[in-house]
Every structure is written in structure tokens, then in C-alpha cells.
CSV table of C-alpha atoms and ligand atoms in Angstrom, one decimal:
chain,number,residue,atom,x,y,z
D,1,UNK,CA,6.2,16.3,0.0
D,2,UNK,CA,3.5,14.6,-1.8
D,3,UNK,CA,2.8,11.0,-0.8
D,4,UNK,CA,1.5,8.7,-3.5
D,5,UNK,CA,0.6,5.2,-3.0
D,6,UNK,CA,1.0,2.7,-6.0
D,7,UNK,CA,1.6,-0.6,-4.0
D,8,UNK,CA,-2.3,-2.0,-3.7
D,9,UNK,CA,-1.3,-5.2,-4.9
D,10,UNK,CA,0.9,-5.3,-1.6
D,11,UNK,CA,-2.0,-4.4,0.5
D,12,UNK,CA,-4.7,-1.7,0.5
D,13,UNK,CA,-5.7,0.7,3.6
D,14,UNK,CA,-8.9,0.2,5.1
D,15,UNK,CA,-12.0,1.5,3.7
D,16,UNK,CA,-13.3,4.2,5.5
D,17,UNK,CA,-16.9,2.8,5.6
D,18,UNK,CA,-15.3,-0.6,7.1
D,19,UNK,CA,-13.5,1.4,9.8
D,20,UNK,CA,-16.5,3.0,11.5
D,21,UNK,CA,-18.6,-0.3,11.3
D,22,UNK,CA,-16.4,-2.0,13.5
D,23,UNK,CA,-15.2,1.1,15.8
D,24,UNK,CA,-18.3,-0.2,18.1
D,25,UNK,CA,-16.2,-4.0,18.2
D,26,UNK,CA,-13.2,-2.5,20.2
D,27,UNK,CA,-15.4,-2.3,23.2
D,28,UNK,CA,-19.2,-3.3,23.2
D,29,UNK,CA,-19.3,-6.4,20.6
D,30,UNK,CA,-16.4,-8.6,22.8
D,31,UNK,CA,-18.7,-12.0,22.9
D,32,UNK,CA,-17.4,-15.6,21.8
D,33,UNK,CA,-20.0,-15.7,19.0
D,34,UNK,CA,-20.1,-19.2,19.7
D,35,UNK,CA,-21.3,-18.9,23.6
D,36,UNK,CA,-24.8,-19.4,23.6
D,37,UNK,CA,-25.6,-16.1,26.5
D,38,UNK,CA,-26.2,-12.5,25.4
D,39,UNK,CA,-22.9,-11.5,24.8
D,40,UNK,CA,-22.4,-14.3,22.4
D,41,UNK,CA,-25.5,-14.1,20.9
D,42,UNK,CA,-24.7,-10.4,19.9
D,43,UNK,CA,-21.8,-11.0,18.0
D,44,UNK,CA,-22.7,-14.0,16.4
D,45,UNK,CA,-24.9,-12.1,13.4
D,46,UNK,CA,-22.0,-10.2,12.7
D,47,UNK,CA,-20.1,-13.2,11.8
D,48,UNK,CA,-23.1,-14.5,9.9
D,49,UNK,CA,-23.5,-11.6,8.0
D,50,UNK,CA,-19.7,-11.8,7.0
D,51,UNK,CA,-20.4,-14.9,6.0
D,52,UNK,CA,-23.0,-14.2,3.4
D,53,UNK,CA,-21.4,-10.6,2.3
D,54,UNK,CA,-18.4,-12.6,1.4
D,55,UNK,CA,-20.4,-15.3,0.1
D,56,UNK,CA,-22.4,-12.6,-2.4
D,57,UNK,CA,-19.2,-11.5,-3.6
D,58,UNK,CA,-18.3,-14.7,-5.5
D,59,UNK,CA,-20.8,-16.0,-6.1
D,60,UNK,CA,-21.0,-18.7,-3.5
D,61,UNK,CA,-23.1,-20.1,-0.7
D,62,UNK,CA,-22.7,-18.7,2.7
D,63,UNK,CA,-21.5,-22.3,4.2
D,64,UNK,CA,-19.5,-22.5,1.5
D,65,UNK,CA,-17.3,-20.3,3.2
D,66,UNK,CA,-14.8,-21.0,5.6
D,67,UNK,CA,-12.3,-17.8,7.0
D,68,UNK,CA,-9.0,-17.9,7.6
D,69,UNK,CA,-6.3,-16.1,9.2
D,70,UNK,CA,-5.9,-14.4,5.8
D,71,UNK,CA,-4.5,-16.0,1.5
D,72,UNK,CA,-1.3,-17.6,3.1
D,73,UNK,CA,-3.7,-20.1,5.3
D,74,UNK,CA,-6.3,-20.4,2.8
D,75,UNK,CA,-4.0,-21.6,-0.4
D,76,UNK,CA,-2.0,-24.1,2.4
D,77,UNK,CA,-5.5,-25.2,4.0
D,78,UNK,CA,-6.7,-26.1,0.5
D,79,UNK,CA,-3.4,-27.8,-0.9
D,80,UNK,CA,-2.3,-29.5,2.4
D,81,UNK,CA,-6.0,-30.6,3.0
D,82,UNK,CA,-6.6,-31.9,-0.3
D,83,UNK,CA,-3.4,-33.4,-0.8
D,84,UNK,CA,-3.7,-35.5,2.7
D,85,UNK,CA,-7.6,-36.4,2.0
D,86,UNK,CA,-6.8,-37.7,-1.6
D,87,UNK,CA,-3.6,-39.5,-0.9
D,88,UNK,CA,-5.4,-42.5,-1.3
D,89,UNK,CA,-6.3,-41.9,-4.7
D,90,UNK,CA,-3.0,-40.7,-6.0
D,91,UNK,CA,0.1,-38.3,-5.0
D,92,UNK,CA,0.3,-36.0,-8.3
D,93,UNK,CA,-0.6,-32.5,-7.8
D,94,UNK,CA,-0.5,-29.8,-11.0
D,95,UNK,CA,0.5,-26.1,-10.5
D,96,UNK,CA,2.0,-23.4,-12.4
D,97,UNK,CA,5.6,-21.7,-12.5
D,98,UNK,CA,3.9,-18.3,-11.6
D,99,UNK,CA,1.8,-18.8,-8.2
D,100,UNK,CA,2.5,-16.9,-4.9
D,101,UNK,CA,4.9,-18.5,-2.3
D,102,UNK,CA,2.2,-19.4,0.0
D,103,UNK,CA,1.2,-21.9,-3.2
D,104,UNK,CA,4.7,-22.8,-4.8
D,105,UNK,CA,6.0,-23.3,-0.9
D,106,UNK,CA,3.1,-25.4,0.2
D,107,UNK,CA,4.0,-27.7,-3.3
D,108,UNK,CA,7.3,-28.1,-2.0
D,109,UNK,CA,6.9,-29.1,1.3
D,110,UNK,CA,4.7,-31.5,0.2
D,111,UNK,CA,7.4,-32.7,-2.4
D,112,UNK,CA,9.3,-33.4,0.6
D,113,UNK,CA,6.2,-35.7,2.0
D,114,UNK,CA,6.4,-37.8,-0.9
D,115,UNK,CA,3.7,-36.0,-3.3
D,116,UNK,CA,4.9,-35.0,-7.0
D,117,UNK,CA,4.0,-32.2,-8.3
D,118,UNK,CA,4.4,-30.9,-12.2
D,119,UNK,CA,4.7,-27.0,-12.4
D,120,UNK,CA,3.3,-25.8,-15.6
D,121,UNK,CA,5.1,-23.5,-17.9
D,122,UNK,CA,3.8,-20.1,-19.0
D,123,UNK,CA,4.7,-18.1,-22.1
D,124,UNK,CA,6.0,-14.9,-22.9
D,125,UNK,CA,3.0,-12.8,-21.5
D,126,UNK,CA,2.5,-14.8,-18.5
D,127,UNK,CA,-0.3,-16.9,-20.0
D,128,UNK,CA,-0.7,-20.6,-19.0
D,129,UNK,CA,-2.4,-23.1,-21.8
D,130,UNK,CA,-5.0,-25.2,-20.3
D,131,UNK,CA,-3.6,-27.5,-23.1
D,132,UNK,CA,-0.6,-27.9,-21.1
D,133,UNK,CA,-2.8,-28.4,-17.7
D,134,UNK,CA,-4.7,-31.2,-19.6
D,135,UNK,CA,-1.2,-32.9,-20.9
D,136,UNK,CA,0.2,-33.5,-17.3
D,137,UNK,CA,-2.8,-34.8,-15.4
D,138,UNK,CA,-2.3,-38.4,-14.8
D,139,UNK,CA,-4.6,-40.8,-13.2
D,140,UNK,CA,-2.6,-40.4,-9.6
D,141,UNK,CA,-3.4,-36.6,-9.9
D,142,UNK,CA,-5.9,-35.1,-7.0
D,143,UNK,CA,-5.4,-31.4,-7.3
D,144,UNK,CA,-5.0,-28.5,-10.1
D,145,UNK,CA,-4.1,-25.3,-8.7
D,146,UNK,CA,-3.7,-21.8,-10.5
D,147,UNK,CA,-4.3,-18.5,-9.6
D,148,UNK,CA,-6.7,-16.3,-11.5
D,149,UNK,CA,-4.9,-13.2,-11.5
D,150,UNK,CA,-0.8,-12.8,-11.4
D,151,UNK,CA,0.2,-10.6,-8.3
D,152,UNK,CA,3.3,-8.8,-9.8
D,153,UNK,CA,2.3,-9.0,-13.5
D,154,UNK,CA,-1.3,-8.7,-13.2
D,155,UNK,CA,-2.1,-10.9,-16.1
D,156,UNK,CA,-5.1,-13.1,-16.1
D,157,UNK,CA,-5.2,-16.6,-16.6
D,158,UNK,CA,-8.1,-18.2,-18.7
D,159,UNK,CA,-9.4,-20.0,-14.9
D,160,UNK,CA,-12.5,-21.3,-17.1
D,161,UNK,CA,-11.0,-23.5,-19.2
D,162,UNK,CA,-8.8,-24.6,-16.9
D,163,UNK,CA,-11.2,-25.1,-14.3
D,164,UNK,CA,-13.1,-27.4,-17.0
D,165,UNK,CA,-10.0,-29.4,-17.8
D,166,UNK,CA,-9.7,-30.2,-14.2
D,167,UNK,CA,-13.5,-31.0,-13.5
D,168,UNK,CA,-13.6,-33.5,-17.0
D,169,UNK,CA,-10.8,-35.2,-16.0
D,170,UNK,CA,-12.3,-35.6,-12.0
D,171,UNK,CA,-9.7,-34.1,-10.5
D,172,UNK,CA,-10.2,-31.2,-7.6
D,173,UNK,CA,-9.5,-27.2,-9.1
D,174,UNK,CA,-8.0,-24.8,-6.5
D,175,UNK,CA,-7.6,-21.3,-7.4
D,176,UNK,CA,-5.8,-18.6,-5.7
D,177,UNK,CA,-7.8,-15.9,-6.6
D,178,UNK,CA,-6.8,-13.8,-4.0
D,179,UNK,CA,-5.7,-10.7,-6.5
D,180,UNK,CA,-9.0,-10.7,-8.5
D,181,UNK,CA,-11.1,-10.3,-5.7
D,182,UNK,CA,-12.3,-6.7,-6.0
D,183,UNK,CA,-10.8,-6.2,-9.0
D,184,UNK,CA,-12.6,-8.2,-11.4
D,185,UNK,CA,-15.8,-10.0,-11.1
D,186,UNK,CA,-15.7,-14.0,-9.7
D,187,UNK,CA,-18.2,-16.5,-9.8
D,188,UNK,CA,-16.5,-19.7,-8.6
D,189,UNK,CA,-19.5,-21.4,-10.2
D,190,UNK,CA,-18.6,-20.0,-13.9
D,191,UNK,CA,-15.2,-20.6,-13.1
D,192,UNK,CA,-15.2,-24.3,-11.9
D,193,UNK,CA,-13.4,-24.3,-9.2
D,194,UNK,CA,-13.9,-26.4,-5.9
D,195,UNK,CA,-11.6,-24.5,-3.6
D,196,UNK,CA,-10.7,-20.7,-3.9
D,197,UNK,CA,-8.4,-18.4,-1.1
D,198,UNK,CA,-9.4,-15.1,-0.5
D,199,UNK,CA,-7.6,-12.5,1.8
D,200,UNK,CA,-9.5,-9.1,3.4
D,201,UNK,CA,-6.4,-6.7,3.3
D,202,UNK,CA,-6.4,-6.9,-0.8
D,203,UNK,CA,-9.5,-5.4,-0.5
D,204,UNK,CA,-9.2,-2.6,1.6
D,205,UNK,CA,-10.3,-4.9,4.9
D,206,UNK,CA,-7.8,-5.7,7.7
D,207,UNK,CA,-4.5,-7.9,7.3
D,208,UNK,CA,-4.7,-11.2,8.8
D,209,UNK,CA,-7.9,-12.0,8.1
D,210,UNK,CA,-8.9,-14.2,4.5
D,211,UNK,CA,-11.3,-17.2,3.4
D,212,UNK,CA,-11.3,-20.4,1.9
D,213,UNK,CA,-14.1,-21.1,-0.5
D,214,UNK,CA,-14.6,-25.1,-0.4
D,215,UNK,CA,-17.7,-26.1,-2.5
D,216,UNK,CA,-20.5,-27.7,-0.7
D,217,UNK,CA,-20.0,-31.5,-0.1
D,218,UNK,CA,-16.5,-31.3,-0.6
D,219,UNK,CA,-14.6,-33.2,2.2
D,220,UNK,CA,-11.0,-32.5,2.8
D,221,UNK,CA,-8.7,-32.6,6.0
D,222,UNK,CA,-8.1,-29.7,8.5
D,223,UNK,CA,-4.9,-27.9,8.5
D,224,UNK,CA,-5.7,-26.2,12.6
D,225,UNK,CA,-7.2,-28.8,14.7
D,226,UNK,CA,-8.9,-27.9,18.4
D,227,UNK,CA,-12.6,-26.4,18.6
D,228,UNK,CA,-15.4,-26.7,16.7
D,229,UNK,CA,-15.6,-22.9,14.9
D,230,UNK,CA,-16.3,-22.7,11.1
D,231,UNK,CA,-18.4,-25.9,11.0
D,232,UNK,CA,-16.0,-27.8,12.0
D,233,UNK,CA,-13.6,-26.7,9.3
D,234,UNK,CA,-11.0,-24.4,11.2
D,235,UNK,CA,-10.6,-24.7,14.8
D,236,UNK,CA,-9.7,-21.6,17.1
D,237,UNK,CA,-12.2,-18.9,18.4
D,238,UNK,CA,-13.7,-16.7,15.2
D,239,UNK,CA,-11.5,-13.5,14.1
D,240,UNK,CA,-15.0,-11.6,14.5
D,241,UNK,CA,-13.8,-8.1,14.4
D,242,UNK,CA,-11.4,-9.2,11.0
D,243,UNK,CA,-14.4,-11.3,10.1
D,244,UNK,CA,-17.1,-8.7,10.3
D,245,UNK,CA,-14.7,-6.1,9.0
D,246,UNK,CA,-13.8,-8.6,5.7
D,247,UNK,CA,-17.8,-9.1,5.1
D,248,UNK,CA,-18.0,-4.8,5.2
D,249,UNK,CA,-15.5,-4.4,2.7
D,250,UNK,CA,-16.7,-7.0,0.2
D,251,UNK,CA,-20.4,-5.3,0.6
D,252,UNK,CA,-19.0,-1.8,0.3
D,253,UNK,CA,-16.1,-3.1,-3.0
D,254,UNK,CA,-18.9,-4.6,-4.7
D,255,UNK,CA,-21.0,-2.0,-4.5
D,256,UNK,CA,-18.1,0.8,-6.0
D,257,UNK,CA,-16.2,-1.9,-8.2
D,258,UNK,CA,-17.5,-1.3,-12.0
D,259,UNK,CA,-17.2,2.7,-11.6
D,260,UNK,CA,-13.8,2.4,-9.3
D,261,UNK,CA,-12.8,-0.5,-12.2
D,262,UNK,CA,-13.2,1.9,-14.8
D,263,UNK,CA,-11.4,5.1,-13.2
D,264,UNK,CA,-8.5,2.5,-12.1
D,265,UNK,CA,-8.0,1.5,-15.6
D,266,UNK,CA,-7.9,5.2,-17.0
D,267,UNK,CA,-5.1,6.3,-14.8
D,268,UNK,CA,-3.2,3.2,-15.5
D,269,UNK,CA,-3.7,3.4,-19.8
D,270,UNK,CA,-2.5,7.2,-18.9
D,271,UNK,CA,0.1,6.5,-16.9
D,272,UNK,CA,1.8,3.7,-19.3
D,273,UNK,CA,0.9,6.1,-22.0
D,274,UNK,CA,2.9,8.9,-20.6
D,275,UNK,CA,5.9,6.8,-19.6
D,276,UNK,CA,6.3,5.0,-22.7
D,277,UNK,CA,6.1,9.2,-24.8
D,278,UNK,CA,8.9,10.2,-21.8
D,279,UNK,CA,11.0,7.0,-20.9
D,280,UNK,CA,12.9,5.2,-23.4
D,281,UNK,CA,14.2,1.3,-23.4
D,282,UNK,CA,10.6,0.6,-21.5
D,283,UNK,CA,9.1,-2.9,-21.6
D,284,UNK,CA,5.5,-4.0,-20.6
D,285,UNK,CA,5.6,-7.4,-18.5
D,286,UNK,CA,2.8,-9.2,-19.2
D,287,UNK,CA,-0.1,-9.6,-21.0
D,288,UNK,CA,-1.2,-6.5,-22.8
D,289,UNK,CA,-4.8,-7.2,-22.7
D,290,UNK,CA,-6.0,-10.0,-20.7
D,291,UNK,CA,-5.1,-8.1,-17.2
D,292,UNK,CA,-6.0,-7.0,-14.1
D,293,UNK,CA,-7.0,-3.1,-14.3
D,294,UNK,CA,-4.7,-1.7,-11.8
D,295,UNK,CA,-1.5,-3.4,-12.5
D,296,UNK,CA,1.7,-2.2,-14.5
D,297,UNK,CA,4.7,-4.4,-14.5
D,298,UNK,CA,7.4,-2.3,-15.7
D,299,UNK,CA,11.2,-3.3,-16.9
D,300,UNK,CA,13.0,0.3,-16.9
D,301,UNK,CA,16.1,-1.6,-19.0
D,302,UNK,CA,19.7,-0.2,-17.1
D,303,UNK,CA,18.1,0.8,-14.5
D,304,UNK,CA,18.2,-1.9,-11.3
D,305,UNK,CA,14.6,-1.6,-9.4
D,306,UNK,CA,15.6,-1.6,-6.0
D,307,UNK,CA,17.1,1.7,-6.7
D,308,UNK,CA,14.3,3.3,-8.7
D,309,UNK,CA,12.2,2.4,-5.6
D,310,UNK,CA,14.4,4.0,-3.1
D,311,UNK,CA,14.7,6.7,-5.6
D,312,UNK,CA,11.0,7.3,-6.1
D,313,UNK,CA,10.1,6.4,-2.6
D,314,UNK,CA,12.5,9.6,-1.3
D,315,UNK,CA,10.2,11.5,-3.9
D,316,UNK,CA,7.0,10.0,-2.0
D,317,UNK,CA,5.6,7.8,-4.5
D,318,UNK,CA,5.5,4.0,-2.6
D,319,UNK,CA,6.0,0.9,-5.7
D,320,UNK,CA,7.0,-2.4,-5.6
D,321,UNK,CA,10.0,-4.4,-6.8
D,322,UNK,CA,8.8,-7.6,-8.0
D,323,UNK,CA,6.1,-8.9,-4.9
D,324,UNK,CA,6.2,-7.4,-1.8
D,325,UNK,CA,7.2,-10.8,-0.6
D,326,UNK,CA,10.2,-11.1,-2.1
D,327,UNK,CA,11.5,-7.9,-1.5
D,328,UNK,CA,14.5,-7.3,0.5
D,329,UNK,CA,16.0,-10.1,-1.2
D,330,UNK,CA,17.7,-9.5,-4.9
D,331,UNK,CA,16.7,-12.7,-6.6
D,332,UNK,CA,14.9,-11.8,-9.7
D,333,UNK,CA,11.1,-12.4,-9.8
D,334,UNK,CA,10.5,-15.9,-10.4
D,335,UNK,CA,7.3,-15.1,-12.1
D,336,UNK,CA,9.4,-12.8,-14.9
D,337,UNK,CA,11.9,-15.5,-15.1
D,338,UNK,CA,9.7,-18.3,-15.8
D,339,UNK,CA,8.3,-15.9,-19.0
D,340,UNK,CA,11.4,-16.1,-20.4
D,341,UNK,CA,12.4,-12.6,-19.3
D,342,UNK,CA,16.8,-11.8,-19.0
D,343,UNK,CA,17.8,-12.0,-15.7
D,344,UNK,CA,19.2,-8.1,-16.1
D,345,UNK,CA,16.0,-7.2,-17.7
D,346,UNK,CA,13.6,-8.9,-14.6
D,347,UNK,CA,16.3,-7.1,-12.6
D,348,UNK,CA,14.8,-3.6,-13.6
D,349,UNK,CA,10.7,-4.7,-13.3
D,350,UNK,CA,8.5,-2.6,-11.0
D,351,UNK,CA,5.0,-3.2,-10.2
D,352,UNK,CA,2.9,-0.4,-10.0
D,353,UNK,CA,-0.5,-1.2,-8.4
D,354,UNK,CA,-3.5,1.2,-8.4
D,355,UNK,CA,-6.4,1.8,-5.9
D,356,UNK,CA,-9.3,3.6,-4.6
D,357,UNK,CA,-7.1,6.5,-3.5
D,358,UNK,CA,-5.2,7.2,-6.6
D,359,UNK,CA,-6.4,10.0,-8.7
D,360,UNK,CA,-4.9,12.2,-11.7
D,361,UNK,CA,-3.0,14.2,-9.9
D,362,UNK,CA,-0.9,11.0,-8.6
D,363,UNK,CA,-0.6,9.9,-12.4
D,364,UNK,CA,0.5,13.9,-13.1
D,365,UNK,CA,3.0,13.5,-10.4
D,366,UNK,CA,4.2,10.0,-10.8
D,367,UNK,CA,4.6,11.2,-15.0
D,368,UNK,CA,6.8,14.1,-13.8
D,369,UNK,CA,9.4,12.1,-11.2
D,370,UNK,CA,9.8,8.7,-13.0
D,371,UNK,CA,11.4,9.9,-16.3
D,372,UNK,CA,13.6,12.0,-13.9
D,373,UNK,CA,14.3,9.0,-11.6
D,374,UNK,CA,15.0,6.4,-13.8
D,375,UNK,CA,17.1,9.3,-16.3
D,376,UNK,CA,19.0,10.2,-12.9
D,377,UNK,CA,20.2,6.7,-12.8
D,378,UNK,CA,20.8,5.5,-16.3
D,379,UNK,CA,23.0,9.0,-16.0
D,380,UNK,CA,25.2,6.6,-13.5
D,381,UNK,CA,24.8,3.3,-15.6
D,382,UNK,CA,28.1,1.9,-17.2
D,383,UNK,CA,25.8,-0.3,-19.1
D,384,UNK,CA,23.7,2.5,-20.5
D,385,UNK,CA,26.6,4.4,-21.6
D,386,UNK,CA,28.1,1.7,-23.0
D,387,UNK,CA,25.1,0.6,-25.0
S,1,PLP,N1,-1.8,-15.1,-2.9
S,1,PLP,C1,-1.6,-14.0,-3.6
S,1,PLP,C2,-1.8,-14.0,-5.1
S,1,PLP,C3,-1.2,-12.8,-3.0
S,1,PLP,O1,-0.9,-11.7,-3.7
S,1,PLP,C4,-1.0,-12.8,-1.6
S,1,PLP,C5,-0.5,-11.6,-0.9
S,1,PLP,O2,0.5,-11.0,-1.3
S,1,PLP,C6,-1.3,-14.0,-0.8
S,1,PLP,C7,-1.7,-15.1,-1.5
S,1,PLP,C8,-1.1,-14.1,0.7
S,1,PLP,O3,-2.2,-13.5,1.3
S,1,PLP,P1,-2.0,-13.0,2.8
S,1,PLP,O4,-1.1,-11.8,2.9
S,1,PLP,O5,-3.4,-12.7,3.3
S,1,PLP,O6,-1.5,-14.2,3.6
């Protein structure tokens, strides 16, 4: 059976250029690159060299750069450690209705410690008005956080203008801009942000490996206390074979990212253009235009997604139902909810998510088992009769 992969959003396989430069870490490359003898002293370029690959792909400054144990870390380093450093100052934090857990559940603990935090609506398309950003700061408010780029809807958020609100009003800007990196170009100077999480397995690195951009001078309190790794910023003996591996796959992504950006959007335009000639009561989630190029969030009205995945997962083709995070339970997405979006209707959403491995004859097959999926099962749909 033909295997097609449509989940990169989820997470992405390793490149294959990444894999054999770190095949020689397994065995030769095993120093503590912060020992000062020979075996440390080899494998502490390596970690450098991350540093600054990562670095060049946003635009930063190497010590700008701090890595993580992957997104998850990075959002609650940045939130808990700015939240705690700026207590002083105030206890009002600004997010939006649409972030990833690892943002929205670092908010509510810290509603628990006594901080307040105002989550910002977003219209129909996903879209948050920097307007409304502007209208809840107040003077106890320390951090703005919003992700660039939505992980189930793929819609992009004007960061920019945000990210200016934030800086004339003095307070800190977090982004997580974990699902634009590689997809999109980011230059956290353009964008104005002060603290932005990254994770390696989004972009066809290894999972449990990430980084926290925090821009230079910027002081905030540790989340992981013990050594002194990352200057001083994250305690715990260096990740080096994640780290170097990360710093590979942002050199080698960069490099391929405008031609692979291109191709990606292609197959998705031809793949929405197909199911929208062959599937009736279809509905795009999300904005139309301002988007990440490999994303599709799809309502297939009557239909109820977990079944279309199992469904097109027994034909080989691997999608997502809402975020992979959230799977497994059957709460609708709280991203399509806070659009505005019908229960039932958020109920039927799939995200398809294209990579570097996708080509047209995924899109050919995908076109020819979807309308037969999702028919198959509006076939046994009291609601669809009914309609
Ligand atoms: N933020 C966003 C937008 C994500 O999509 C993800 C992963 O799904 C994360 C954060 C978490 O990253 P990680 O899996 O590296 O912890």
C-alpha cells in the first residue's frame, strides 16, 4: 500500500543530510563540550557552530541563542521567566485565544500564581488585530505573546505590527514562532520581538531538541537551575548531538527553503483545488491568503474527523485531526472554536501539512481516496441524509 505523509506540522523526519553529519556523534564526538581536555574540546565547535547556524536562520546573534530541550521549554522558559523577572513591575500578561498548549498552559498556571492574563480574540480567519493587542495593555502589563504562524490553521499573524505595539508601549514581545521556522523567512529584528521558541523536529532535525531566542541584554529568570551551560541561561549538560543536528538542519532548510517553499505551495493550491471540483459541503479554515504554504485546514461538513483519519490512515495517507496534541481526545479544536467555527463543523476539520517528501503523485493519490473516504462516510451519516 502506498504510504503518504501529510502530518509535517506534527513533526518532520530527519533530513538525510542531518543524519550522516551526526552518525560520527554516536561514538567518536562523546566529550562534555564544556570540559576543557581533548575530548571536550572536540565537541565544543560543534555546539558553536549550532549556535551560529541557528542564529543565521533568524536573523539573530549567535549568543542570542539559548537551546532548549525543544518549543514546549522554550515558550515556558520565556513566559515563566519573564513573568517572574517583571513581577515587580506589574502582573498582566497579553496572549491570544489561538496559541499552542505549551503557551495557553504556561498562562494558566501562572493565573493560578496570581498573574492576569487577557487572551485576545481572533476573527473569522484566524487573524488577531494588533488593535485589540494595543487596547488591553495596561501599565501592570510585562509580556505580549503570540505566535507567528497557527499550527492547525496555518494562518499567519501580522507579528510586525504587533511586535511594534508591544515595543511602543515598553512592554516585552514573545513569539512562538515555532511553525514558521523553515517555512517562511524570520528576522526577529524586522519582527520586534524580544524572545522567540524554536523547536529542531519542525524542521526535519531531532525531537527534543528547540531554542529560545532572548535578545541581547535582556535579563529574565531561569526556568532549570544547576550548571553553568548556555551562558548561564539553562543549566544541564549541552544536548550536543540534538544541538549539532538542529544547527545542520537550519543550514541545510535554509539553503532549500525558497525552491522547496514554492513546490510545497503548488501541491497544496492543487490539492485544495481538486478537493473542492470532487468534495462537496467543503470549508477552508483559515485565512485564505495570509498562510503558511504547506497547511490545509479542512472542515469535510457530516463527516466527524477522527473517522476520516482512521479511514484515510487504513488507505496509507497519515493527517491530523485538529493538533497532534490534542488528539486522542474529542474536544473540538480550540483554535476553530475561538474563530467562531460550529462545534459540529470544527468537529469535521483536518489538518493536512506538507513537506520535503511530498510530491504529485501523493497529491494524485490523496485526490483519488479522500472524495472516496469522506463519500464512504457521509454514505453512513443520518445528518447528511437528513440534510
Ligand atoms: N509551539 C507550536 C506552535 C507547536 O506547533 C509545537 C509542536 O507541536 C510546540 C510549540 C511544541 O514544540 P515541542 O514539540 O518541541 O515541544
Amino acid at each position: 500500500m502506498r504510504r503518504v505523509y501529510f502530518d509535517y506540522n506534527a513533526t518532520t523526519p530527519i533530513h538525510p543530510e542531518v543524519a550522516s553529519f551526526v552518525k560520527g556523534f554516536f561514538h567518536e564526538l562523546f566529550g562534555n563540550p564544556s570540559s576543557p581536555h581533548w575530548a571536550g574540546r572536540e565537541t565544543r565547535p560543534y555546539v558553536d557552530e549550532a549556535r551560529e547556524r541557528v542564529a543565521a536562520m533568524i536573523k539573530a546573534k549567535p549568543e542570542e541563542i539559548v537551546f532548549t530541550s525543544g518549543g514546549t521549554e522554550a515558550d515556558n522558559q520565556a513566559i515563566k521567566g519573564a513573568a517572574y523577572a517583571f513581577r515587580g513591575k506589574g502582573n498582566h500578561i497579553i496572549t491570544t485565544k489561538i496559541e499552542h498548549p505549551a503557551v495557553l498552559n504556561t498562562c494558566a498556571y501562572l493565573e493560578g500564581k496570581g498573574f492576569s492574563v487577557t487572551y485576545v480574540d481572533v476573527d473569522r480567519s484566524g487573524m488577531v488585530d494588533p488593535g485589540d493587542v494595543k487596547k488591553a495593555i495596561r501599565k501592570e502589563t510585562i509580556l505580549v505573546s503570540v505566535m507567528q504562524a497557527n499550527n492547525e490553521t496555518g494562518t499567519l499573524l501580522p507579528l510586525r505590527e504587533i511586535g511594534a505595539v508591544a515595543r511602543e508601549a515598553g512592554v516585552l514581545f514573545h513569539s512562538d514562532l515555532v511553525q514558521a521556522m523553515g517555512k517562511i523567512d524570520i528576522d526577529v529584528n524586522e519582527l520586534n520581538v524580544d524572545l522567540g521558541s524554536f523547536s529542531a523536529h519542525k524542521v526535519y532535525g531531532p525531537k527534543g531538541i528547540g531554542a529560545l531566542y532572548m535578545r541581547e541584554g535582556l535579563d529574565i529568570d531561569n526556568l532549570i537551575h544547576g550548571g553553568h551551560q548556555e551562558m548561564g541561561r539553562r543549566a544541564g549538560t549541552e544536548n550536543t548531538l540534538g544541538i549539532a543536528a538542529f544547527g545542520k538542519a537550519c543550514e541545510v532548510i535554509m539553503g532549500e527553503m525558497a525552491e522547496e517553499t514554492a513546490r510545497i505551495e503548488f501541491l497544496r493550491q492543487r490539492l485544495l483545488r481538486g478537493l473542492e471540483a470532487s468534495v462537496g459541503d467543503l470549508r477552508v479554515n483559515g485565512d485564505r491568503e495570509r498562510r503558511l504554504p504547506n497547511t490545509l485546514n479542512l472542515s469535510f461538513e457530516f463527516v466527524e474527523s477522527e473517522s476520516l483519519l482512521i479511514g484515510l490512515d487504513l488507505a496509507g495517507i497519515a493527517v491530523s485531526s485538529g493538533s497532534a496534541c490534542s488528539s486522542g481526545s474529542t474536544e473540538p479544536s480550540h483554535v476553530l472554536l475561538a474563530m467562531g467555527i460550529a462545534p459540529e463543523v470544527c468537529q469535521s476539520a483536518l489538518r493536512i501539512s506538507l513537506g520535503r517528501g511530498n510530491t504529485e503523485e501523493d497529491i494524485d493519490y490523496a485526490l483519488e481516496v479522500i472524495p472516496r473516504v469522506v463519500g464512504r462516510l457521509r454514505e453512513m451519516s443520518p445528518f447528511y441524509l437528513k440534510r
